[in-house]
């Protein structure tokens, strides 16, 4: 989605997409990393202002994602099924495989191999699995910003 990639500079993202909604911190004790959202696109941003984690919430009634116009979102239908995702990946020649580490209980998952994007589906009794969340992995960011170290 435009400049949104793991490791992207936060200033470039906000210039392209506009100001996001500030969801808050990821920890009660620390100010960073912070979670920001453009509709259902959630981005975890490090104190060095780099994107470290990307997630799209798809369990809602509709999915809102950033548009090409800064500050605006586009609405997409929700209830994307396992078959919808696998057919779309196959159609563009994107290899994928089941993700056993995230398949348990009432959910199953698959990973698109080139990007390592993970698609997690909710399994509903008597229905095809429905997409719940899509996540792009962190590149194990090693923040260059110095923090104060305190000793107890």
GROMACS .gro file of C-alpha atoms in nm:
model
  152
    1UNK     CA    1   0.000   0.000   0.000
    2UNK     CA    2   0.213   0.278  -0.129
    3UNK     CA    3   0.499   0.355   0.109
    4UNK     CA    4   0.376   0.118   0.381
    5UNK     CA    5   0.645  -0.148   0.421
    6UNK     CA    6   0.831  -0.282   0.721
    7UNK     CA    7   1.123  -0.047   0.787
    8UNK     CA    8   0.962   0.249   0.608
    9UNK     CA    9   1.034   0.598   0.734
   10UNK     CA   10   0.734   0.730   0.928
   11UNK     CA   11   0.762   1.081   0.780
   12UNK     CA   12   0.735   0.939   0.426
   13UNK     CA   13   0.428   0.737   0.523
   14UNK     CA   14   0.246   1.031   0.683
   15UNK     CA   15   0.338   1.257   0.388
   16UNK     CA   16   0.182   1.007   0.147
   17UNK     CA   17  -0.119   0.897   0.353
   18UNK     CA   18  -0.188   1.191   0.585
   19UNK     CA   19  -0.208   1.184   0.962
   20UNK     CA   20  -0.321   0.854   1.114
   21UNK     CA   21  -0.528   0.786   1.421
   22UNK     CA   22  -0.298   0.743   1.722
   23UNK     CA   23  -0.415   0.422   1.888
   24UNK     CA   24  -0.162   0.446   2.171
   25UNK     CA   25   0.139   0.275   2.314
   26UNK     CA   26   0.216  -0.093   2.298
   27UNK     CA   27   0.320  -0.092   2.663
   28UNK     CA   28   0.195   0.086   2.974
   29UNK     CA   29   0.549   0.169   3.080
   30UNK     CA   30   0.693   0.303   2.755
   31UNK     CA   31   0.599   0.576   2.510
   32UNK     CA   32   0.735   0.382   2.210
   33UNK     CA   33   0.663   0.178   2.006
   34UNK     CA   34   0.326   0.334   1.926
   35UNK     CA   35   0.036   0.193   1.732
   36UNK     CA   36  -0.118   0.408   1.459
   37UNK     CA   37  -0.409   0.328   1.227
   38UNK     CA   38  -0.540   0.425   0.887
   39UNK     CA   39  -0.882   0.266   0.900
   40UNK     CA   40  -0.816  -0.104   0.958
   41UNK     CA   41  -0.447  -0.081   0.865
   42UNK     CA   42  -0.250  -0.080   1.191
   43UNK     CA   43   0.117   0.014   1.206
   44UNK     CA   44   0.355  -0.025   1.497
   45UNK     CA   45   0.614   0.254   1.485
   46UNK     CA   46   0.945   0.248   1.672
   47UNK     CA   47   1.089   0.547   1.858
   48UNK     CA   48   1.330   0.592   1.563
   49UNK     CA   49   1.017   0.650   1.349
   50UNK     CA   50   1.041   0.332   1.141
   51UNK     CA   51   0.751   0.092   1.083
   52UNK     CA   52   0.826  -0.232   1.265
   53UNK     CA   53   0.497  -0.422   1.228
   54UNK     CA   54   0.205  -0.410   0.984
   55UNK     CA   55  -0.139  -0.558   1.047
   56UNK     CA   56  -0.476  -0.537   0.871
   57UNK     CA   57  -0.784  -0.613   1.079
   58UNK     CA   58  -1.033  -0.794   0.857
   59UNK     CA   59  -1.285  -0.926   1.109
   60UNK     CA   60  -1.509  -0.618   1.092
   61UNK     CA   61  -1.822  -0.569   0.878
   62UNK     CA   62  -1.621  -0.377   0.616
   63UNK     CA   63  -1.249  -0.321   0.573
   64UNK     CA   64  -1.122   0.038   0.553
   65UNK     CA   65  -0.780   0.090   0.396
   66UNK     CA   66  -0.590   0.404   0.295
   67UNK     CA   67  -0.663   0.541  -0.051
   68UNK     CA   68  -0.425   0.720  -0.283
   69UNK     CA   69  -0.567   1.050  -0.150
   70UNK     CA   70  -0.395   1.150   0.177
   71UNK     CA   71  -0.632   1.136   0.474
   72UNK     CA   72  -0.898   0.930   0.296
   73UNK     CA   73  -0.983   0.562   0.317
   74UNK     CA   74  -1.153   0.318   0.081
   75UNK     CA   75  -1.408   0.062   0.197
   76UNK     CA   76  -1.387  -0.302   0.091
   77UNK     CA   77  -1.621  -0.592   0.162
   78UNK     CA   78  -1.527  -0.812   0.455
   79UNK     CA   79  -1.600  -1.184   0.497
   80UNK     CA   80  -1.306  -1.281   0.276
   81UNK     CA   81  -1.287  -1.659   0.278
   82UNK     CA   82  -0.993  -1.900   0.280
   83UNK     CA   83  -1.084  -1.998  -0.075
   84UNK     CA   84  -1.095  -1.631  -0.187
   85UNK     CA   85  -0.742  -1.576  -0.055
   86UNK     CA   86  -0.589  -1.897  -0.190
   87UNK     CA   87  -0.748  -1.847  -0.533
   88UNK     CA   88  -0.618  -1.488  -0.548
   89UNK     CA   89  -0.267  -1.599  -0.449
   90UNK     CA   90  -0.273  -1.883  -0.701
   91UNK     CA   91  -0.405  -1.653  -0.973
   92UNK     CA   92  -0.104  -1.420  -0.944
   93UNK     CA   93   0.141  -1.708  -0.905
   94UNK     CA   94   0.220  -1.637  -0.541
   95UNK     CA   95   0.326  -1.955  -0.360
   96UNK     CA   96   0.178  -2.013  -0.015
   97UNK     CA   97   0.174  -2.279   0.251
   98UNK     CA   98  -0.031  -2.362   0.560
   99UNK     CA   99   0.112  -2.210   0.879
  100UNK     CA  100   0.097  -2.481   1.143
  101UNK     CA  101   0.226  -2.250   1.417
  102UNK     CA  102  -0.091  -2.038   1.393
  103UNK     CA  103  -0.336  -2.321   1.324
  104UNK     CA  104  -0.512  -2.439   1.639
  105UNK     CA  105  -0.853  -2.429   1.804
  106UNK     CA  106  -1.094  -2.223   1.597
  107UNK     CA  107  -0.837  -2.071   1.362
  108UNK     CA  108  -0.615  -2.170   1.072
  109UNK     CA  109  -0.346  -1.976   0.891
  110UNK     CA  110  -0.138  -1.961   0.576
  111UNK     CA  111   0.174  -1.773   0.477
  112UNK     CA  112   0.244  -1.618   0.137
  113UNK     CA  113   0.605  -1.721   0.084
  114UNK     CA  114   0.764  -1.427  -0.101
  115UNK     CA  115   0.646  -1.161   0.145
  116UNK     CA  116   0.598  -1.386   0.450
  117UNK     CA  117   0.255  -1.224   0.490
  118UNK     CA  118   0.041  -1.429   0.726
  119UNK     CA  119  -0.333  -1.470   0.678
  120UNK     CA  120  -0.523  -1.593   0.985
  121UNK     CA  121  -0.876  -1.727   0.942
  122UNK     CA  122  -1.154  -1.788   1.193
  123UNK     CA  123  -1.311  -2.130   1.160
  124UNK     CA  124  -1.686  -2.109   1.210
  125UNK     CA  125  -1.880  -2.434   1.252
  126UNK     CA  126  -2.050  -2.530   0.926
  127UNK     CA  127  -1.893  -2.250   0.720
  128UNK     CA  128  -1.575  -2.184   0.527
  129UNK     CA  129  -1.296  -2.016   0.729
  130UNK     CA  130  -1.316  -1.635   0.715
  131UNK     CA  131  -1.018  -1.401   0.716
  132UNK     CA  132  -0.963  -1.241   1.057
  133UNK     CA  133  -0.629  -1.064   1.026
  134UNK     CA  134  -0.338  -1.019   0.785
  135UNK     CA  135   0.007  -0.945   0.918
  136UNK     CA  136   0.346  -0.871   0.770
  137UNK     CA  137   0.639  -0.988   0.975
  138UNK     CA  138   0.883  -0.764   1.150
  139UNK     CA  139   1.235  -0.759   1.015
  140UNK     CA  140   1.363  -0.783   1.373
  141UNK     CA  141   1.432  -0.412   1.389
  142UNK     CA  142   1.741  -0.309   1.584
  143UNK     CA  143   1.664   0.050   1.678
  144UNK     CA  144   1.960   0.289   1.645
  145UNK     CA  145   1.810   0.542   1.890
  146UNK     CA  146   1.980   0.540   2.228
  147UNK     CA  147   1.761   0.498   2.535
  148UNK     CA  148   1.838   0.582   2.892
  149UNK     CA  149   1.936   0.279   3.091
  150UNK     CA  150   1.839   0.287   3.454
  151UNK     CA  151   1.947   0.049   3.721
  152UNK     CA  152   1.714  -0.064   3.995
   0.00000   0.00000   0.00000
